[in-house]
Structures are given as structure tokens and as C-alpha cells.
Coordinates of C-alpha atoms in Angstrom, one line a residue:
X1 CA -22.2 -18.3 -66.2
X2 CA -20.1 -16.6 -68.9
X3 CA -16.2 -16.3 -68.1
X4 CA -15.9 -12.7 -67.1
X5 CA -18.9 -12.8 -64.5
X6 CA -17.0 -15.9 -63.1
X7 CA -13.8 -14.4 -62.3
X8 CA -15.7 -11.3 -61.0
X9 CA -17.7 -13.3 -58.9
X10 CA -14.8 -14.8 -57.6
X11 CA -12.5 -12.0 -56.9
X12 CA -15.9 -10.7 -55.0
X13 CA -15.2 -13.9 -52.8
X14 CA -11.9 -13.2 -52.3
X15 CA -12.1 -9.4 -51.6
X16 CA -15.4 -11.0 -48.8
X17 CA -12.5 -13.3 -47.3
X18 CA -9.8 -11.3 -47.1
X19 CA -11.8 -8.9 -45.0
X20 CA -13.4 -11.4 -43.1
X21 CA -9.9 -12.4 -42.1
X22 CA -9.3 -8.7 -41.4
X23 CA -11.9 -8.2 -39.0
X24 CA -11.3 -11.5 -37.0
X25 CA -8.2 -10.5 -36.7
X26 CA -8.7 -7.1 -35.4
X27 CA -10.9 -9.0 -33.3
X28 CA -9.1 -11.5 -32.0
X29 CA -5.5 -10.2 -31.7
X30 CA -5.7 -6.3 -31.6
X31 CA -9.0 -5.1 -29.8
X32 CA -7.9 -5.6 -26.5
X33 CA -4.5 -3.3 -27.2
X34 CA -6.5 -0.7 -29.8
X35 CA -9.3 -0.3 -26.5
X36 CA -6.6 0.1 -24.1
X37 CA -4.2 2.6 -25.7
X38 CA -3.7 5.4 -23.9
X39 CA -4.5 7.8 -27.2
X40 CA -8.3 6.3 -27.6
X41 CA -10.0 8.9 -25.8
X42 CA -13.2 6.7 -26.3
X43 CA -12.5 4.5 -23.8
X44 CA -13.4 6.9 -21.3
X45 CA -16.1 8.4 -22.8
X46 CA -18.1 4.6 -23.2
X47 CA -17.4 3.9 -19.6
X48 CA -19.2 6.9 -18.5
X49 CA -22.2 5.1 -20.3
X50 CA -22.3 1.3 -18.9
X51 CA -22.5 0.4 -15.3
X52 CA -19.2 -0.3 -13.6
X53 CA -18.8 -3.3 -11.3
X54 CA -19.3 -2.1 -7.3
X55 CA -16.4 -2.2 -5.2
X56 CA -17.4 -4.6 -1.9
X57 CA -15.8 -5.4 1.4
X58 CA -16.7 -7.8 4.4
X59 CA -19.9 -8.4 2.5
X60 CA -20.5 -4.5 2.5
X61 CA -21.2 -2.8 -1.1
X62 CA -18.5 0.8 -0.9
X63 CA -19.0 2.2 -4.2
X64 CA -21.5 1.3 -6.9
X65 CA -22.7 2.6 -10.6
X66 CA -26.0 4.5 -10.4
X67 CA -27.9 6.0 -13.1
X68 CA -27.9 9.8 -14.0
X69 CA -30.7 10.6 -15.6
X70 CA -28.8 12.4 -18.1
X71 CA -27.3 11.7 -21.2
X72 CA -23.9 12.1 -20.6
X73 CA -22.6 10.6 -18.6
X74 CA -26.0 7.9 -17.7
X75 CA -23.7 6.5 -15.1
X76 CA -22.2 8.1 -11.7
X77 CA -20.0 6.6 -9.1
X78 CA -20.9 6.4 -5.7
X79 CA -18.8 6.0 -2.7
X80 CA -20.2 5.2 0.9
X81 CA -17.6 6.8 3.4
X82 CA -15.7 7.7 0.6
X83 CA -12.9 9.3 2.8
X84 CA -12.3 6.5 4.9
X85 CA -12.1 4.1 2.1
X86 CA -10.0 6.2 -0.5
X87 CA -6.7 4.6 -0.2
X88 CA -8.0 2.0 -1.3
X89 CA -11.0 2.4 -3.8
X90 CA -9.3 5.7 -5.1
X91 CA -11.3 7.2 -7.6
X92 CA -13.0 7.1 -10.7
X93 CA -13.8 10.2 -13.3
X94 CA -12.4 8.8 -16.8
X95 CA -9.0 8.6 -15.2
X96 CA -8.7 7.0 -11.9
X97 CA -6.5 5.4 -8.8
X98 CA -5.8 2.7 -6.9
X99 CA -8.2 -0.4 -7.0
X100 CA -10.5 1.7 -9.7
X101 CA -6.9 1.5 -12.1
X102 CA -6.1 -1.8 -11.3
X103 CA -9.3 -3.2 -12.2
X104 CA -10.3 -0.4 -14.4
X105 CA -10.9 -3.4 -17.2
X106 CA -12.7 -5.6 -15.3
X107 CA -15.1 -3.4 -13.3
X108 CA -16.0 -1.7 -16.5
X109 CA -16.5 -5.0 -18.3
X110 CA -14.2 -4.8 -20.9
X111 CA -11.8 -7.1 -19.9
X112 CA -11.6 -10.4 -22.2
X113 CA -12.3 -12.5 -19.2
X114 CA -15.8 -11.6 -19.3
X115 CA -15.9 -11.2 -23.6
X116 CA -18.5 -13.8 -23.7
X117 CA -20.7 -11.6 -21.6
X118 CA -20.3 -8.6 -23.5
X119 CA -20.9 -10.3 -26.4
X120 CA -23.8 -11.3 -25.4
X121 CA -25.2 -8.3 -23.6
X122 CA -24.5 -6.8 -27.0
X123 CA -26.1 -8.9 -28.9
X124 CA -29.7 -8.7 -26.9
X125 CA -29.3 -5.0 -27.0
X126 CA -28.1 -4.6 -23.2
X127 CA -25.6 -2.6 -22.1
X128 CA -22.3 -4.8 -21.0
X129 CA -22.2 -4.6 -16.7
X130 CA -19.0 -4.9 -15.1
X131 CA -17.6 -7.3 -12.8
X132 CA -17.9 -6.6 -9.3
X133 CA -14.3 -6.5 -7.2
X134 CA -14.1 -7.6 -3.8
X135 CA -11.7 -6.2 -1.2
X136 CA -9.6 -8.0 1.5
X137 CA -10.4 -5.0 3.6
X138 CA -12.0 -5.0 7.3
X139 CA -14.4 -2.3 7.1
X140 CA -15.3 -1.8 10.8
X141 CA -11.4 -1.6 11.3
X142 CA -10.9 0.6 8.9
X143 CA -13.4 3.3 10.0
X144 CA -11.8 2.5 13.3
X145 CA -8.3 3.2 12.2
X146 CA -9.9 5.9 10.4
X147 CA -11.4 7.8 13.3
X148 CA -8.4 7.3 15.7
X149 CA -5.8 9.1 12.9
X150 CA -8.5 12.0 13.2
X151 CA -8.2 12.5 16.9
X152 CA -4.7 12.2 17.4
X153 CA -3.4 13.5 14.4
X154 CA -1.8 17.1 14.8
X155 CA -3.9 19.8 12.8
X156 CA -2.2 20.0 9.5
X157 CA -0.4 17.3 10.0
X158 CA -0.6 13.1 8.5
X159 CA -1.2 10.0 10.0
X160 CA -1.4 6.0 8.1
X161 CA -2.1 2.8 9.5
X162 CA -1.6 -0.2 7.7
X163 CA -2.9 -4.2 9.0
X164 CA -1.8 -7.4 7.3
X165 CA -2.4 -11.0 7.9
X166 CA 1.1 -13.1 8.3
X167 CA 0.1 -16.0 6.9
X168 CA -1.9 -14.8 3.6
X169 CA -0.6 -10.7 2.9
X170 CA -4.2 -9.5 2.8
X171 CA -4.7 -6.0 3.9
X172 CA -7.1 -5.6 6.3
X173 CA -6.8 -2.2 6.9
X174 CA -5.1 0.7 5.1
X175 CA -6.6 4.0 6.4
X176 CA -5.1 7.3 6.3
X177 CA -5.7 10.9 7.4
X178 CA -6.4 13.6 5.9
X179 CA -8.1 11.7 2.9
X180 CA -10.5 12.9 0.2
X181 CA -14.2 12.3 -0.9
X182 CA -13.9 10.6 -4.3
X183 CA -17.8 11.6 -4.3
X184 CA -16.3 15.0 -4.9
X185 CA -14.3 14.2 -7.7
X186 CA -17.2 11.2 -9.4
X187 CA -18.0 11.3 -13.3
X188 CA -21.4 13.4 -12.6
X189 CA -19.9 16.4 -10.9
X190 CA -18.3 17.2 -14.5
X191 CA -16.5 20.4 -14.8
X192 CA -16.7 21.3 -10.5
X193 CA -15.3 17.7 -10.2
X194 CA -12.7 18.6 -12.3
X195 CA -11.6 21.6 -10.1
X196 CA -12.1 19.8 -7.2
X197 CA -9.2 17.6 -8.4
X198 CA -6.8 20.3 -9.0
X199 CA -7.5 21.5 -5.8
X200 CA -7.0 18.2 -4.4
X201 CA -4.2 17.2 -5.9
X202 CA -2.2 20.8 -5.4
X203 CA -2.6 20.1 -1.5
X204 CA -1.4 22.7 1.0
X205 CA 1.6 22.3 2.6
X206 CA 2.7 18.9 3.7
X207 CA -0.6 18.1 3.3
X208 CA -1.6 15.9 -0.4
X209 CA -5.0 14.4 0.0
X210 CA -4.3 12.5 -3.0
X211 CA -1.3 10.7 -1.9
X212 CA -2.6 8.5 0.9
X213 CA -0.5 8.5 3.9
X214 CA -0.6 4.0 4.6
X215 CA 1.1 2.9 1.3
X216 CA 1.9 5.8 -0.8
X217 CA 3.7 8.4 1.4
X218 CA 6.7 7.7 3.2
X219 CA 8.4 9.2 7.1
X220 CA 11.3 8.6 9.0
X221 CA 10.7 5.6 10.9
X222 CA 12.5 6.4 14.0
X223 CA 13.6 3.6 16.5
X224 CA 10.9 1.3 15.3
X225 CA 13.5 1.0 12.7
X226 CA 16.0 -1.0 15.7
X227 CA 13.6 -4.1 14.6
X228 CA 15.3 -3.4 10.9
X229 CA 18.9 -3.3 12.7
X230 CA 18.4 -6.1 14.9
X231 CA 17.7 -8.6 12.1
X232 CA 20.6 -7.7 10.5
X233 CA 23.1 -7.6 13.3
X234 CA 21.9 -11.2 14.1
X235 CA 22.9 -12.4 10.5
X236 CA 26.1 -9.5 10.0
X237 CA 27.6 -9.4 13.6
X238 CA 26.4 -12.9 15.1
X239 CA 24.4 -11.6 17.7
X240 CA 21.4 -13.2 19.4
X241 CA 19.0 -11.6 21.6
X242 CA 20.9 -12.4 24.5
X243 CA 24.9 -10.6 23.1
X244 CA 25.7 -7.9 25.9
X245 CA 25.9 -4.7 23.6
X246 CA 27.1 -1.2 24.1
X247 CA 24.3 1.2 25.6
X248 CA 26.4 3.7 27.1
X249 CA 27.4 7.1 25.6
X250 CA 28.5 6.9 21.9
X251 CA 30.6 9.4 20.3
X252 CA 29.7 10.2 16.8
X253 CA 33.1 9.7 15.0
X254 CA 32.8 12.9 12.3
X255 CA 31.4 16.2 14.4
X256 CA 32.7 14.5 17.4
X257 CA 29.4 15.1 19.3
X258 CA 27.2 12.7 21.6
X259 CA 24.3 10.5 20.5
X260 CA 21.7 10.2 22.9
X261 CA 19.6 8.2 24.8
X262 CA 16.6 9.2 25.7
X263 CA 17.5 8.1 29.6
X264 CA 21.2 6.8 30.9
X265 CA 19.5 4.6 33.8
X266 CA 18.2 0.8 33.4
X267 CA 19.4 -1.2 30.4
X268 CA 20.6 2.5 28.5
X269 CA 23.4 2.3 31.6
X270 CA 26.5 1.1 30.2
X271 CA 26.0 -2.2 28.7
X272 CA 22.9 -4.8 28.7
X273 CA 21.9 -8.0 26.8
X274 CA 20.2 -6.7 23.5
X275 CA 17.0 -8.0 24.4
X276 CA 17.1 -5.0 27.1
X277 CA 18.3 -2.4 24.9
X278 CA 15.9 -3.0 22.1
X279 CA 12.7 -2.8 25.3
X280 CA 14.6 0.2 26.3
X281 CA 15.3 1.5 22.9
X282 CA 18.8 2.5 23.7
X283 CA 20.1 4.6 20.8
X284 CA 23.6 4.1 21.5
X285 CA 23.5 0.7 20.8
X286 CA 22.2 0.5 17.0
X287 CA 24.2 3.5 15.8
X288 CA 26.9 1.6 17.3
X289 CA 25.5 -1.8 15.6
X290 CA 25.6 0.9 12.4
X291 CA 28.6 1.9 12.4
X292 CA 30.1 -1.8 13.0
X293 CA 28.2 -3.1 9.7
X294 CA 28.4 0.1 7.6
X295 CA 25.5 2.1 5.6
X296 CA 26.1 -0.6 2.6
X297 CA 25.4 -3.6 4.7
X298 CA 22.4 -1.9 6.1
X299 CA 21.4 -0.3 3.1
X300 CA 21.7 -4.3 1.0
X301 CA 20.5 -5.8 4.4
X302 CA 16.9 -3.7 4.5
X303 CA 16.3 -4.4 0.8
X304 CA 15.2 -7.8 2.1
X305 CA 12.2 -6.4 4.1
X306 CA 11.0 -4.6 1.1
X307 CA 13.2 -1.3 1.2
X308 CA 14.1 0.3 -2.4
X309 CA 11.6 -1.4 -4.6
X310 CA 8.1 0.0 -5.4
X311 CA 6.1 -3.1 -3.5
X312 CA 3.6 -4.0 -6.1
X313 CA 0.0 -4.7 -4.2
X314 CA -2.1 -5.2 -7.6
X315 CA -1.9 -4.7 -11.0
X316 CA -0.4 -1.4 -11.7
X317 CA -1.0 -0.4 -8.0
X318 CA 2.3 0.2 -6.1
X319 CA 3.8 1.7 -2.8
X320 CA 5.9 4.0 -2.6
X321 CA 9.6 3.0 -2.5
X322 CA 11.2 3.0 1.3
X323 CA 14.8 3.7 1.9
X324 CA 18.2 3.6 3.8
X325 CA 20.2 5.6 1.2
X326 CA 24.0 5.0 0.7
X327 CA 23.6 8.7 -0.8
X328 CA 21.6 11.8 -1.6
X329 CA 21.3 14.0 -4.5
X330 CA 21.2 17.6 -3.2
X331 CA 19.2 20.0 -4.9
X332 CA 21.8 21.3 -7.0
X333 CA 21.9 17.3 -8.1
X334 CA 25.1 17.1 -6.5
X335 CA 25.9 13.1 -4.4
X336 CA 25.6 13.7 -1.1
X337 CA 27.4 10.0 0.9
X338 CA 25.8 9.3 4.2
X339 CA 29.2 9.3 6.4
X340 CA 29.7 7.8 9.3
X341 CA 27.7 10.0 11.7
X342 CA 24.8 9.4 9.3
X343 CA 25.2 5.9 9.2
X344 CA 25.3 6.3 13.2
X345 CA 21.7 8.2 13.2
X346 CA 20.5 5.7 10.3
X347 CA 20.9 3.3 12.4
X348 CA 18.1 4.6 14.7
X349 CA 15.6 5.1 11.6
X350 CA 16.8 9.1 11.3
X351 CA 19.1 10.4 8.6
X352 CA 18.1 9.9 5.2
X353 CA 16.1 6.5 6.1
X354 CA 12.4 6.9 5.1
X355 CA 9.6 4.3 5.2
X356 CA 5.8 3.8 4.6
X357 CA 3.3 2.1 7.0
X358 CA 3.4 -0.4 4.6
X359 CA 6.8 -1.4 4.7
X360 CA 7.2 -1.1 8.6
X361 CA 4.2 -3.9 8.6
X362 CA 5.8 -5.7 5.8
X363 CA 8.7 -5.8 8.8
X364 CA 6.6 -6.7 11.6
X365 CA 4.9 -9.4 9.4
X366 CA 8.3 -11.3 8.8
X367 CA 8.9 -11.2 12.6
X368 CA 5.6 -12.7 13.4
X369 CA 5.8 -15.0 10.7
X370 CA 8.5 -17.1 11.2
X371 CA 11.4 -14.3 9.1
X372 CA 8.9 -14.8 5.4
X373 CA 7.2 -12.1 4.3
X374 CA 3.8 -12.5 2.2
X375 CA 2.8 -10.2 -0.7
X376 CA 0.6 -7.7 0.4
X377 CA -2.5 -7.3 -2.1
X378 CA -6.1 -5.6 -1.5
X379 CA -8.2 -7.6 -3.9
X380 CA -10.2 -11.4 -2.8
X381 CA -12.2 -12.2 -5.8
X382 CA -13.5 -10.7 -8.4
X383 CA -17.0 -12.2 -10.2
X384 CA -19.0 -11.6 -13.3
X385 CA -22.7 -10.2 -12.7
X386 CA -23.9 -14.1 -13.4
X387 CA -21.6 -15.2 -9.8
X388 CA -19.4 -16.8 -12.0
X389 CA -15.8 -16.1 -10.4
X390 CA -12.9 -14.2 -12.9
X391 CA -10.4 -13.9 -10.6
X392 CA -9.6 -15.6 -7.0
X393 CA -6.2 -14.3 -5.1
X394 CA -3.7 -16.7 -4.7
X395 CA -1.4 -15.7 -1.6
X396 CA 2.5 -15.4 -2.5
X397 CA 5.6 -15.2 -0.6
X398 CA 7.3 -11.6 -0.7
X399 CA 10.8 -12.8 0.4
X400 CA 12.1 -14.1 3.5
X401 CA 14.3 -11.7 5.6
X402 CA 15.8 -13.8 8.5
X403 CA 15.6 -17.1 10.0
X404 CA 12.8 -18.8 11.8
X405 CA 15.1 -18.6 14.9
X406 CA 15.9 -15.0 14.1
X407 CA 12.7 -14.5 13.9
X408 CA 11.7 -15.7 17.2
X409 CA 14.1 -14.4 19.3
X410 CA 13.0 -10.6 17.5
X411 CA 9.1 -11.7 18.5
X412 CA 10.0 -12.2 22.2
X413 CA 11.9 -8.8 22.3
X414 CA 8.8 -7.1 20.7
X415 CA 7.0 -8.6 23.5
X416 CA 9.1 -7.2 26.3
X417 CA 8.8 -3.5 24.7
X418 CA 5.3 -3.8 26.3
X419 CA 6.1 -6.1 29.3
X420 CA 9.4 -4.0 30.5
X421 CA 10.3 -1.2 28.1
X422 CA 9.1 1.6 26.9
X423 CA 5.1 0.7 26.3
X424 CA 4.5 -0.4 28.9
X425 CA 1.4 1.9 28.8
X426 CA -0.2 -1.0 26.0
X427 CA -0.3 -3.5 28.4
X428 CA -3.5 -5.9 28.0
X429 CA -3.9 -4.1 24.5
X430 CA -3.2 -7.9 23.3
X431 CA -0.7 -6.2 21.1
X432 CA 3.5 -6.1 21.0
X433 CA 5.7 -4.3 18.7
X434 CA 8.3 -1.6 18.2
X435 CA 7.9 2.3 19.6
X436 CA 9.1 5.3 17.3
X437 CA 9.6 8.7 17.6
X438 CA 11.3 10.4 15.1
X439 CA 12.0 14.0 14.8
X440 CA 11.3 15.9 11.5
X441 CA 13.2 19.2 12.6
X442 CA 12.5 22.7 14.1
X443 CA 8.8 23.5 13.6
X444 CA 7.4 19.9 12.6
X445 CA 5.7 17.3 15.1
X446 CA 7.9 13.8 15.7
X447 CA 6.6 11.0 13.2
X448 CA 5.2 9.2 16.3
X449 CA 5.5 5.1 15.3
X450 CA 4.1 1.4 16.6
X451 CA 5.2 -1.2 14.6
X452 CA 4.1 -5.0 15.8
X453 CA 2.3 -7.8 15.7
X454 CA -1.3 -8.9 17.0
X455 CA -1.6 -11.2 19.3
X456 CA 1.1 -11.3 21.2
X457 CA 1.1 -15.0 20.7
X458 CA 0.8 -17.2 17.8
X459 CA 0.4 -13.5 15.9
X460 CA -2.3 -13.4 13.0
X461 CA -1.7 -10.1 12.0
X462 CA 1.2 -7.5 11.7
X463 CA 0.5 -3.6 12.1
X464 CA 2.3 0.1 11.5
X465 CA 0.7 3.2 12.8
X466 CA 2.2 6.5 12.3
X467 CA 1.2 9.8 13.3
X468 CA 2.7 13.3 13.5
X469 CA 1.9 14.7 16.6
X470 CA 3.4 15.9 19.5
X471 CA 4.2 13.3 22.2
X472 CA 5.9 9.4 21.6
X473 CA 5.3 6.4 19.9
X474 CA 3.9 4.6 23.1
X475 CA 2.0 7.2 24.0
X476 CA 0.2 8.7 20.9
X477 CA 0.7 5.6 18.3
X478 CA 0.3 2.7 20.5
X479 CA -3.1 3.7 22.1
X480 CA -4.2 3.6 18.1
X481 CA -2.6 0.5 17.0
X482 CA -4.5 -1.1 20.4
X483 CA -7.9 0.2 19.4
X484 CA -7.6 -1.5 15.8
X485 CA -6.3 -4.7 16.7
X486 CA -9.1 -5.1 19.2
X487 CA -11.7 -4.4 16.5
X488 CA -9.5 -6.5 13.8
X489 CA -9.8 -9.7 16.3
X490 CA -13.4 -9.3 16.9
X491 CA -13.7 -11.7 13.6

């Protein structure tokens, strides 16, 4: 070979290596971020093409990837009792929510845990199949929770109910009402899906079908909130469960008008052990407790339970953020402080204080489990079509808000709420907890609350309902929380 064809040839070789290296390391280092950026509209459009992984729970298949017919898009999405289950599937249409975003990569099997498969599908000429996701959810208690927000839940009105286990932070139920169909708003409904979602997520009036009403929507939490103020008068004040406290009339020290109870006889009297005014839910006693500590210490003290952080359940899936505020923006953006007569109503879960299901479980759930509270998280497993398992939870510890003994002495007060104080209605439910009823102002239905634990001894799991409605906490949100913890303990 004469000279020039030599260094020809071999600049051809190095031009063939250089992009060789090019190409691997597209490959190897930049796929994953070029597929996932937010401005490659093709990642959409080639999901709508490949099967996505089904969405399972209790051994039950809830959505699944079916075939069209047509050629765009050759797959649909199907949800069985989409409603009941949208809090926690969300949906899926090129964009999506909930446990369809969080595990957008892996249900449509793109993710570079499962590269190996896709390489391979691809290299037989088969399409690549997502992994299938499967939920921590109870699905019988879920349609039960489900079906009780529906009946006593006020017409236009919102009701959530949220279930955890204590020792692991699994959800086992995270239902809310009204919901959605994500059937509605699936990848072969095209441009009427599309509407559907505007209508959807425009709402009408309190009423946003997209923001589910368990983990993503929060309410004033009323005097199941006391639990809250309880904890952290024990570790602020010194009390215990036994501490005579203050149940008589309070003052509120700015407008100079009463607090009050919702009854001046039994342990509301005058003065009681706080083990009697928490049964009783004596209002005068936690403003008091309120005022004594200051909107600071309760603001700093409730950040322990999970208030004023966005509680992250999965990847990119959070709640929305609870709150005892220290201050308000008006909505001229001016700071509003809470003074002292709203530190005094703060103190019984009014004011500015807000909270989702989730975080009034995340409550009970330290209460029942010795003052630690687990992550909460929706997902079990997830496994490639061969079985092979991708992903396996591994429970965590959220934080711990008070002491074991703390802890206790809050369990048995919970306990005499149902036993002596005011649901007594509940009893043999196999249930204890917290009552609420908060009002919401002229016009709007009290944000009816039962915040506990299930069952009453050695507790497994930790509950919040909520529902606006006329009526109380014992008598409209208690009857619910009983009717899901029976069918949660049937496993």
C-alpha cells in the first residue's frame, strides 16, 4: 500500500473511533438525561406506542395497557374503578400524576434498570414492555373508604381518609371524594380527553377533582389537633396526662371575648386532670396550653409531626404542606402575625392551622407507635415482565415526635375519648382516636375529623378521616373511620 492510501486509510480509522467513542458515550452517559428532558416532546409520543407496566394492588390488576387498534396512539390506559383509585394511580395521557409520574420511567420501560430488557426487546424486533408497579394499597378498604366519603359527604362539599401501618408507613388506604375517572382523561380519548382535563382541573367551587382531598388538599383540623398540643405541652410545660389543667372559662387576652366550650359540665367544669379534658375536648384548656407556650413553640413543635414540609411519599410525589403559621400574607402581600387570641384558637386546630389527612395520621401513627413516625410511601415492589424484581421498598423512619412514655400516656387518652368522652358513640368500633369539628365560617359545613389508631391495643394501624358536613367528628367521621378499620383488619 502506497503512502497516501495509508494515512487515508488511517485517518478513516480514526474518524470510525472517534465516533464510536461518540456514540457510546451518548449512550452511556447522556441518553438517560437527553430521554428525560422536559423539551423532547418524543418521549411522550413513543410511550403512546409500547405497553406500559399495570398498576396492581392486593394481587388485583387497577390499570393496564391495551391495544387500540389504531395507529396512534396503539396503546390506551385502562383504569378499573378509576375514581376510587385516583389519588393514587393518578393519570396518564403524555403527562401524568401521582404513581403514573413517579414511575413514569419504569412502567414505560425506559428506565436503565430494565436497559438490558429493552435492548433486547429491540434487538428481536419487539416492542420494549414496562415494568409492572405494585401498590401498598388495601383495595377492599379503599372502595370502602371510598363509598362512606360518598354518603356522608355534604353535596358540593370534600371528604379524605388516609390509613397507615405504624410499624412499616405503607398506605393502605388513601381515598377521597369527589374524585375523577382517569378513563376520562386516558391517551385514546385524544382531543375530548383533553377537554375533559380542562374541565377537570378548572373545578367548580371548592370543588378540584384533580387535587385529591387524602394527601394533596389540606383543612383546619379542629380539636383533633389537642393530640398535636398535648405532645408538646408534655415536652414544653412538663405535663403528663395526669397535670390538673385549666378547663374553665378562658378570656381571650386581645378582643377580650370568651373561648368556648362546647359544654361547662363534667371535666370542662373548672379544672380536671388532662387526661379528662382531652376525652372532653375542653377548648379552654389548649388555648390556654397555647398561649403558655406561644405560636413559635407550637409552630417549631408541630414541625416534628410533619407540619411545613411537603412529606415526600415517592419519587417526585409529595403532600401538600400542613401548617401552624407564625404569620399570614394578606392578599395585598402584606404579614399578617398570629397574636395572641390566634395563638389561643390555634391551639384548638382553628386560626390559620391547616392539615391534610395525611398529616393528622402521620400524628396518630407516632402516638400508636411508640412517639416515631415511619415514612409514608404507596409503592411495594416493582418487577420486570420476566418476575425479576427492580425495586423492593425499604421502610424508613420519618422522625420521632415524643417519647415512648409520651407516647403512651397520649394512646391511653385517645382511648378514653371513646370509653368516657366525646365518642362514645364508636364504642366496640375496635377503634380510638381524636374527635374534630372545625368550623370553616358562615355558609360552609364544619371539617368534621377522627384522628386515631386501630386497634385500640397493640395498634397496627393509624387513620384520619375528614369530612365536611353538617354534624361532629364523633358523629359523622367516626362512624367512617369504624367502617374502614373493620374491613382493614379483616387481613
Amino acid at each position: 500500500m502506497d503512502k497516501p492510501v495509508r494515512r487515508v486509510a488511517i485517518f478513516a480509522l480514526l474518524l470510525f473511533f472517534g465516533l464510536m467513542a461518540q456514540v457510546n458515550y451518548v449512550q452511556g452517559s447522556q441518553a438517560e438525561d437527553l430521554r428525560t428532558d422536559a423539551r423532547n416532546s418524543r418521549q411522550y409520543a413513543d410511550v403512546f406506542n409500547s405497553p406500559r407496566g399495570q398498576i396492581s394492588a392486593g394481587g388485583e390488576v387497577l390499570v393496564t395497557s391495551k391495544e387500540t387498534g389504531k395507529d396512534n396512539p396503539k396503546y390506551g390506559r385502562t383504569y378499573k374503578d378509576g375514581p376510587i383509585f385516583a389519588p393514587i394511580t393518578g393519570y396518564f395521557n403524555g403527562n401524568a400524576t401521582q404513581v403514573e409520574r413517579a414511575y413514569n420511567s419504569l412502567l414505560g420501560g425506559k428506565d436503565t434498570r430494565i436497559t438490558q430488557q429493552r435492548w433486547f426487546d429491540t434487538f428481536i424486533g419487539k416492542k420494549a414492555e414496562g415494568a409492572n408497579v405494585e401498590l401498598t394499597i388495601d383495595p377492599q378498604a379503599q372502595r370502602t373508604a371510598y363509598e362512606q366519603l360518598k354518603a356522608r359527604t355534604a353535596g358540593g362539599r370534600r371528604g379524605g381518609a388516609v390509613v397507615i401501618d405504624v410499624k412499616t408507613g405503607a398506605v393502605k388506604v388513601a381515598a377521597s371524594w369527589p374524585s375523577f375517572d382517569p378513563n376520562e382523561v386516558a391517551p385514546q380519548t385524544g382531543e375530548k380527553g383533553g377537554k375533559r382535563l380542562e374541565q377537570l382541573d378548572k373545578g367548580d367551587g371548592v370543588i378540584k377533582p384533580l387535587v385529591d382531598n387524602a394527601l394533596s388538599q389540606t383543612f383546619p383540623p379542629g380539636s383533633s389537633f389537642k393530640a398535636v398540643v398535648s405532645a408538646i405541652g408534655m415536652q414544653k410545660l412538663g405535663l403528663n396526662s395526669s397535670s390538673t389543667v385549666n378547663t374553665g372559662q378562658l378570656i381571650l387576652p386581645e378582643s377580650g371575648r370568651p373561648l368556648p366550650n362546647s359544654h361547662d359540665s363534667g371535666s370542662c367544669a373548672g379544672s380536671a386532670p388532662l387526661r379528662g379534658a382531652f376525652a372532653e375536648s375542653c377548648n379552654t384548656s389548649f388555648a390556654k396550653m397555647a398561649l403558655d407556650m406561644g405560636i413559635q413553640e407550637l409552630h417549631d413543635g408541630s414541625t416534628r409531626f410533619g407540619f411545613g414540609k411537603h412529606v415526600q411519599l415517592e419519587p417526585d410525589m409529595y403532600a401538600a404542606e400542613s401548617d401552624v403559621p407564625v404569620s399570614i400574607k394578606d392578599a395585598k402581600g402584606n404579614t399578617i402575625e398570629t397574636g395572641k387570641d390566634g395563638t389561643a384558637r390555634s391551639g384548638i386546630g382553628q386560626e390559620n392551622v391547616r392539615a391534610t389527612p395525611l398529616q393528622m395520621a402521620m400524628v396518630a401513627c407516632s402516638i400508636a407507635n411508640g412517639g416515631k413516625i415511619m415514612n409514608p410511601y404507596v409503592v411495594q415492589k416493582v418487577r420486570a415482565k420476566d418476575q425479576s424484581e427492580l425495586y423492593n421498598v425499604s421502610p424508613k423512619e420519618f422522625g420521632e415526635a415524643m417519647s415512648d412514655g409520651q407516647a403512651g400516656q397520649l394512646e391511653d387518652m385517645m382511648r378514653a375519648v371513646v370509653s368516657e368522652g366525646t365518642a362514645k358513640n364508636l364504642a366496640g368500633m375496635r377503634i380510638a382516636g381524636k374527635t374534630g369539628t372545625a368550623e370553616q365560617g358562615p355558609g360552609n359545613p364544619n371539617a368534621n375529623w377522627f384522628v386515631g389508631f386501630s386497634p385500640p391495643q397493640n395498634p397496627r394501624y393509624a387513620f384520619a378521616v375528614m369530612t365536611e358536613a353538617p354534624g361532629s367528628g364523633a358523629a359523622n367521621a367516626g362512624p367512617i373511620a369504624g367502617a374502614i378499620m373493620a374491613k382493614v383488619l379483616q387481613k
